[in-house]
PDB file of C-alpha atoms in Angstrom:
ATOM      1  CA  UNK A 152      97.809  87.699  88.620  1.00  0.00           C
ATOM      2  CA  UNK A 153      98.697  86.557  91.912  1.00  0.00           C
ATOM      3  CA  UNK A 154      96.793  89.352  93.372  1.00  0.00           C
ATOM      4  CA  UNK A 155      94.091  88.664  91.613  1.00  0.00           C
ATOM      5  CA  UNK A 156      94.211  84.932  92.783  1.00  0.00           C
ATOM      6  CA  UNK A 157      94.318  85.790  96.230  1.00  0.00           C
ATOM      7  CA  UNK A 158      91.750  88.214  96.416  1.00  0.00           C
ATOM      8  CA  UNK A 159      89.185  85.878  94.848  1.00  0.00           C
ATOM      9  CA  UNK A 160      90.190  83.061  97.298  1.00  0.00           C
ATOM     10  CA  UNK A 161      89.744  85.361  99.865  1.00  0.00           C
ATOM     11  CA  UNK A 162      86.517  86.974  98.723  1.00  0.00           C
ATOM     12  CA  UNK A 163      85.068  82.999  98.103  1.00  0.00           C
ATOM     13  CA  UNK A 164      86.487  81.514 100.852  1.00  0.00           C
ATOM     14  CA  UNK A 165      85.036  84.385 103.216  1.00  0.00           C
ATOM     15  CA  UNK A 166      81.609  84.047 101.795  1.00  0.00           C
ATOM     16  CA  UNK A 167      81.189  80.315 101.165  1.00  0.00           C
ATOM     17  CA  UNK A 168      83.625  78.686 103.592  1.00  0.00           C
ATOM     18  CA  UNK A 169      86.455  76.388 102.515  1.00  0.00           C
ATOM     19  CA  UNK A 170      84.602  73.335 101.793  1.00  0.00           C
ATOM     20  CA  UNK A 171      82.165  75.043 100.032  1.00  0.00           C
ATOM     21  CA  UNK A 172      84.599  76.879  97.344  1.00  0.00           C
ATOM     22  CA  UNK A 173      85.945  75.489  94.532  1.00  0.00           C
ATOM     23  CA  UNK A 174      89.476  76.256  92.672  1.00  0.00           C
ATOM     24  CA  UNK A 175      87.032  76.233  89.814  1.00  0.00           C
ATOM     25  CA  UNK A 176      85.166  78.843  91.160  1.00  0.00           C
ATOM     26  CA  UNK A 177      88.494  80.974  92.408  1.00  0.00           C
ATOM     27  CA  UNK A 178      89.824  80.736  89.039  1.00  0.00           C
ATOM     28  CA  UNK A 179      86.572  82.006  87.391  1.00  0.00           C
ATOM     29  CA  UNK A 180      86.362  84.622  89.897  1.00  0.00           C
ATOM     30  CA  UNK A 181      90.346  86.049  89.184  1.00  0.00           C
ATOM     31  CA  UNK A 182      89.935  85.370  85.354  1.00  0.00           C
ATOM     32  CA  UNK A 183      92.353  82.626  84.824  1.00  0.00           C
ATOM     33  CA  UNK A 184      92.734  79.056  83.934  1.00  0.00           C
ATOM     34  CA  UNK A 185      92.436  76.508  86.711  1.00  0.00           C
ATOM     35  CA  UNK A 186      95.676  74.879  86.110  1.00  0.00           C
ATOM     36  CA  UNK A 187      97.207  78.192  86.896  1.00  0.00           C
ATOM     37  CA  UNK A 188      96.196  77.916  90.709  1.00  0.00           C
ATOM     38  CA  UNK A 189      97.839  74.583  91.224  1.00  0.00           C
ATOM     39  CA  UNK A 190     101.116  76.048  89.669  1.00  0.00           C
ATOM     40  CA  UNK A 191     101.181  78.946  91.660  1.00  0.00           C
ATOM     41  CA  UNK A 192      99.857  77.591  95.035  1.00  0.00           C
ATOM     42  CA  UNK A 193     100.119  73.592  94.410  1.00  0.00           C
ATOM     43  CA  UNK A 194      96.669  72.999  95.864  1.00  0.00           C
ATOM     44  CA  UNK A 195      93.328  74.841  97.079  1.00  0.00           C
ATOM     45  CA  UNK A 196      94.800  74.184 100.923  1.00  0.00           C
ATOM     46  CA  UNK A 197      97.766  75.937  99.606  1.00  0.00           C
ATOM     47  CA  UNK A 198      95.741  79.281  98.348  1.00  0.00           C
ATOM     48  CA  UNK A 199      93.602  79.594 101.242  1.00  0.00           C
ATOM     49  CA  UNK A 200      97.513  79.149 103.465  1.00  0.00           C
ATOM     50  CA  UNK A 201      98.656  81.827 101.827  1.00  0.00           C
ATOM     51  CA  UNK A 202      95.503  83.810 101.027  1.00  0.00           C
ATOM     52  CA  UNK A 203      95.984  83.730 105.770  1.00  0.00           C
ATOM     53  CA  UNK A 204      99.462  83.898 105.949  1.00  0.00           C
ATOM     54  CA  UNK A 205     100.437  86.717 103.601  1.00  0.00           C
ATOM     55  CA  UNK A 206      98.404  89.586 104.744  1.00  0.00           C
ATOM     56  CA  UNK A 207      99.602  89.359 107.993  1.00  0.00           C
ATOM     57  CA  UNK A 208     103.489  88.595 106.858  1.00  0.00           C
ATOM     58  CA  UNK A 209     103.362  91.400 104.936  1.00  0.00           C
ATOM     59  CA  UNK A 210     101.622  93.661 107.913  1.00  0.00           C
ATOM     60  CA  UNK A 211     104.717  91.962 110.590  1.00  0.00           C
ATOM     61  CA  UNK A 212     107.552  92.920 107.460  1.00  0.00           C
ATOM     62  CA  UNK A 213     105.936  96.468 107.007  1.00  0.00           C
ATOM     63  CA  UNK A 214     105.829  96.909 111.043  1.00  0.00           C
ATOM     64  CA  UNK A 215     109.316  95.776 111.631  1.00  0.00           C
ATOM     65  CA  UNK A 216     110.494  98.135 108.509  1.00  0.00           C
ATOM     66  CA  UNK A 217     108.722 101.102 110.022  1.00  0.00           C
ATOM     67  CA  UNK A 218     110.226 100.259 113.762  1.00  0.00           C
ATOM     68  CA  UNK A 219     113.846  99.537 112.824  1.00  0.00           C
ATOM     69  CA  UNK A 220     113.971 102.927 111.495  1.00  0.00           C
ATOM     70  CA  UNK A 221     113.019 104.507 114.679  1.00  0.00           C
ATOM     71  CA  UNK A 222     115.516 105.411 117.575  1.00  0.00           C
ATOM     72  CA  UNK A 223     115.228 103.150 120.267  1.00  0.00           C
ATOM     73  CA  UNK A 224     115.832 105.854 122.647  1.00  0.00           C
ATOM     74  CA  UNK A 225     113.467 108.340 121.452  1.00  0.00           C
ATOM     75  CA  UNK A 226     110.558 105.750 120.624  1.00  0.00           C
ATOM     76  CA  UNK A 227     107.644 105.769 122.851  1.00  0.00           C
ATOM     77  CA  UNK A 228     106.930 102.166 123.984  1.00  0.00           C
ATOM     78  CA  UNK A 229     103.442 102.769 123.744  1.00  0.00           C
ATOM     79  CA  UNK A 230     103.259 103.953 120.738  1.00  0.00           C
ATOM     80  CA  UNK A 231     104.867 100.638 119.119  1.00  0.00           C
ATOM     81  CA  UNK A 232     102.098  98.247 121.090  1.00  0.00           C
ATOM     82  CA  UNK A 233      99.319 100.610 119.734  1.00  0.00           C
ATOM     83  CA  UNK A 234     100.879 100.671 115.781  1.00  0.00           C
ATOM     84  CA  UNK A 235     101.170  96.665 116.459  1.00  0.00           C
ATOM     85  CA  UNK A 236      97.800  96.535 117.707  1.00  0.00           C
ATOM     86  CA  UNK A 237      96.048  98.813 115.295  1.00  0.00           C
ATOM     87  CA  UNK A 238      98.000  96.773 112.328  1.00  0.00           C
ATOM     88  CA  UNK A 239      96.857  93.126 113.849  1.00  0.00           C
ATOM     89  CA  UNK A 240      93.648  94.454 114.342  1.00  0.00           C
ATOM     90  CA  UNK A 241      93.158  95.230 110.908  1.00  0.00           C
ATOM     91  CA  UNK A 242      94.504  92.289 109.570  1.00  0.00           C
ATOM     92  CA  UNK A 243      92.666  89.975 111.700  1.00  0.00           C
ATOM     93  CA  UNK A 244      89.218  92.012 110.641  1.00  0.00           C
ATOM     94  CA  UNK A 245      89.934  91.910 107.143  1.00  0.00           C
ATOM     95  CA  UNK A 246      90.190  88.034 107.408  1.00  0.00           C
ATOM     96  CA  UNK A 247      87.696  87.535 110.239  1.00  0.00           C
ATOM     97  CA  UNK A 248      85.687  84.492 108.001  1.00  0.00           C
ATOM     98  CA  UNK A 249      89.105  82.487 107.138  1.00  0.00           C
ATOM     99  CA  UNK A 250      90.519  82.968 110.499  1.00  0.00           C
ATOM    100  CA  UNK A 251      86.928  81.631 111.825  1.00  0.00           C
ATOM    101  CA  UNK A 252      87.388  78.198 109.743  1.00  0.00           C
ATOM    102  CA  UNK A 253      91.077  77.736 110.820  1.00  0.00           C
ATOM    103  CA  UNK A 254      90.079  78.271 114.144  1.00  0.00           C
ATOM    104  CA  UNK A 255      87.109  75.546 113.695  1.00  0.00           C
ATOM    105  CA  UNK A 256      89.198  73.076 112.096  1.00  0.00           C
ATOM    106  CA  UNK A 257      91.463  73.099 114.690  1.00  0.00           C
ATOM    107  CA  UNK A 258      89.310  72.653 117.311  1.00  0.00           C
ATOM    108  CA  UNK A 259      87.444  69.892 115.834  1.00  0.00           C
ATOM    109  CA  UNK A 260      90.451  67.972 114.093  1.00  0.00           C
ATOM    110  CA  UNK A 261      90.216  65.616 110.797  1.00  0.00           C
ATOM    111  CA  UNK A 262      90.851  67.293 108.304  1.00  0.00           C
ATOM    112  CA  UNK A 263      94.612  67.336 107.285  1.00  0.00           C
ATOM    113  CA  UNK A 264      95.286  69.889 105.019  1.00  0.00           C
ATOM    114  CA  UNK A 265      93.155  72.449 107.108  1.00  0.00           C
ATOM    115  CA  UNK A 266      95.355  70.918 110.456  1.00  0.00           C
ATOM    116  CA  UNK A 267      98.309  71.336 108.651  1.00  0.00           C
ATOM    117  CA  UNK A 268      97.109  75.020 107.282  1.00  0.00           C
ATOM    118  CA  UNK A 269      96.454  75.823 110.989  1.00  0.00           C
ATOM    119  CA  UNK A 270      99.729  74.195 112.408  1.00  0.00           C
ATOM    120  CA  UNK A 271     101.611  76.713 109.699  1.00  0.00           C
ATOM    121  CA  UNK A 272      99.684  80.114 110.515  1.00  0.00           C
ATOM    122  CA  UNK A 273      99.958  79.795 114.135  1.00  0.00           C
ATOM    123  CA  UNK A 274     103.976  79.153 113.405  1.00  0.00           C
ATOM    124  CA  UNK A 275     104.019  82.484 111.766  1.00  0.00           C
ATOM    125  CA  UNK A 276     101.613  84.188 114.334  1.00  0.00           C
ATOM    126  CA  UNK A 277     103.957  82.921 117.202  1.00  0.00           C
ATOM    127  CA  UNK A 278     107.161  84.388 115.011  1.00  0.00           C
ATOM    128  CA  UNK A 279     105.722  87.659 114.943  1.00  0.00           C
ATOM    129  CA  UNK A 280     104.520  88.157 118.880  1.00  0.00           C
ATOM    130  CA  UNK A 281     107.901  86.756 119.335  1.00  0.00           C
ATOM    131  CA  UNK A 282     109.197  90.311 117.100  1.00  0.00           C
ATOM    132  CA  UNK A 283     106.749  92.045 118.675  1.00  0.00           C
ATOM    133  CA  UNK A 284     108.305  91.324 121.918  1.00  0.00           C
ATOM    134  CA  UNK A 285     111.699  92.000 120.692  1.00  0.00           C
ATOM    135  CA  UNK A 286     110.690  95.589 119.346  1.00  0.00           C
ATOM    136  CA  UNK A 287     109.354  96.243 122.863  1.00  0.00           C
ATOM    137  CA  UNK A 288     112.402  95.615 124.423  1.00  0.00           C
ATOM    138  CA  UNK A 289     114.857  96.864 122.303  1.00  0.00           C
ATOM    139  CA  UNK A 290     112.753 100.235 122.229  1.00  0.00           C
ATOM    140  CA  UNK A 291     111.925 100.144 125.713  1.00  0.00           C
ATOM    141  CA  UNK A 292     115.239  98.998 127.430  1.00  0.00           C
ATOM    142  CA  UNK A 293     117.171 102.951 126.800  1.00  0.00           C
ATOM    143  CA  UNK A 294     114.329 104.399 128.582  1.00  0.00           C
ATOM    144  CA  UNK A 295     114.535 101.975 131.549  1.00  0.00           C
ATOM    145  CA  UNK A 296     111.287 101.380 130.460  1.00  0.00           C
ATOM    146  CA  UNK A 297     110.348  97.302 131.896  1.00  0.00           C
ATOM    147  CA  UNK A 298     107.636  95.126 130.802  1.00  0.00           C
ATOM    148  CA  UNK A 299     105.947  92.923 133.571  1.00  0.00           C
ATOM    149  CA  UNK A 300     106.233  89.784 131.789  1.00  0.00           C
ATOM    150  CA  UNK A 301     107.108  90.464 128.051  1.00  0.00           C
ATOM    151  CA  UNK A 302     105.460  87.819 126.145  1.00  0.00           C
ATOM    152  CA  UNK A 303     102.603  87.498 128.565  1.00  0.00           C
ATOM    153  CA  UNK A 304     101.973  91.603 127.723  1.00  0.00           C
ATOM    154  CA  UNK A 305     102.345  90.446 123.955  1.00  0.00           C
ATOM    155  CA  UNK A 306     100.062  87.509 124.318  1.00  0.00           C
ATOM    156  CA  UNK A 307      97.418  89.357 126.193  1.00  0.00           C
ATOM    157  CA  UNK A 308      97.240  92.177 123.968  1.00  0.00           C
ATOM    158  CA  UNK A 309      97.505  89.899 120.747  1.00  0.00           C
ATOM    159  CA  UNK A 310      94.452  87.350 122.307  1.00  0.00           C
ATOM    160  CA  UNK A 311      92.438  90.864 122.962  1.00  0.00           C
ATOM    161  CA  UNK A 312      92.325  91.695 119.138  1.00  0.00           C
ATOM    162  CA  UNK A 313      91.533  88.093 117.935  1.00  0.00           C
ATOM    163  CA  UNK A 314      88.723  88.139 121.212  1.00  0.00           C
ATOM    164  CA  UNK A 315      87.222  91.585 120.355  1.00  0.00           C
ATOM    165  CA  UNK A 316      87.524  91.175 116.436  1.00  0.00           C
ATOM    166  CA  UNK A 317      86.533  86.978 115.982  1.00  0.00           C
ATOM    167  CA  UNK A 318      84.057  86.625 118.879  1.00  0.00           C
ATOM    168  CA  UNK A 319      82.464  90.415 118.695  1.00  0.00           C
ATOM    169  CA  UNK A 320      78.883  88.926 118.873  1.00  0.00           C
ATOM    170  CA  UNK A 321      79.738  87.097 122.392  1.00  0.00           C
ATOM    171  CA  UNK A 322      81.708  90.435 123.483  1.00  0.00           C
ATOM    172  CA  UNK A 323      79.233  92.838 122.911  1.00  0.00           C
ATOM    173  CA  UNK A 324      75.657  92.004 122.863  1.00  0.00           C
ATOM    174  CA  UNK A 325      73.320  92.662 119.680  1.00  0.00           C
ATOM    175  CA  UNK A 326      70.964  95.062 122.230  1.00  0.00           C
ATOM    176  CA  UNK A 327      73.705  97.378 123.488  1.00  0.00           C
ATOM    177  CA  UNK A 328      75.774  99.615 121.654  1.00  0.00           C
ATOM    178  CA  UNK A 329      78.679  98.481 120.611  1.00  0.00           C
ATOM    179  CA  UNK A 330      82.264 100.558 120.796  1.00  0.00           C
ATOM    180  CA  UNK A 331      83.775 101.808 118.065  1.00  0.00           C
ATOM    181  CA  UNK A 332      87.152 100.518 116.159  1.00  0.00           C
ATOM    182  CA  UNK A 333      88.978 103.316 117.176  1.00  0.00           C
ATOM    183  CA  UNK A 334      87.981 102.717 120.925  1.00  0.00           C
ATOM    184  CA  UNK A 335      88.742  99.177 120.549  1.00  0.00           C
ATOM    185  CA  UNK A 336      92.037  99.363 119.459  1.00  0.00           C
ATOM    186  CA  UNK A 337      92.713 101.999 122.066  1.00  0.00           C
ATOM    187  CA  UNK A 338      91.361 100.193 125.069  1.00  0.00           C
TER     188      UNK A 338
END
């Protein structure tokens, strides 16, 4: 059910904006009662939090799982930033529209819950850079392997995806041809 929930918050929210969805219209959508979104996510700010927030917290959990089993000695630092990368890049495609409105709502203030929404996922997004940059280092450090600036590397690479994916129409111009994902994520 949750699933369900959170796919048709997503799907909505994507297509008609958060002021212009209802929890009437997400519950429709998922096939349950209304009263069963406010018990599960308190309010429609909270389903369109976590409708953000748990794609990419379960992306950072599955990343970290996959990494910790890896031998820092024999792990190719590279080949953790590009797995990050290619992950985030994902993510932040799959929720382009929401990610769109937080970033809106931030940048012209007033409305609380959406301030408060915004305040919450950029927490989480600065938690996992901050394991990012851990996982580079501990993989790295055995190899001798050094990092100009750690979190600036991090930061760059993580403001690249959210450039290239959020702002794609700026980036690349409707006239020319525009690079593939693959070469994206590579570059």
């Amino acid at each position: 059910m949750r699933d369900l929930v959170l796919r048709a918050a997503h799907d909505l929210f994507a297509t008609q904006g958060y002021h212009g969805t209802t929890t009437r219209q997400i519950a429709e959508r998922a096939g349950v009662g209304e009263p069963v979104l406010f018990r599960n996510f308190g309010s429609k700010a909270g389903l369109f939090e976590q409708a953000i927030l748990e794609p990419f917290t379960e992306f950072l959990s599955d990343w970290v799982v996959s990494w910790h089993r890896e031998q820092p000695a024999t792990t190719d630092a590279e080949k953790i930033v590009r797995s990050f990368v290619s992950g985030f890049f994902g993510v932040v495609e799959e929720h382009r529209e929401l990610m769109r409105t937080l970033i809106a709502a931030r940048a012209q203030g007033g409305d609380e819950e959406l301030d408060r929404i915004s305040a919450a996922v950029s927490d989480k997004f600065a938690e996992g850079l901050r394991i990012m940059r851990g996982a580079l280092l501990d993989h790295g450090e055995p190899r001798h392997y050094r990092l100009p600036d750690p979190p600036m590397t991090v930061a760059v690479s993580a403001g690249a995806v959210m450039s290239i994916v959020l702002l794609d129409d700026w980036l690349f111009p409707h006239q020319e041809r525009r690079p593939v994902k693959r070469r994206q994520i590579d570059e």
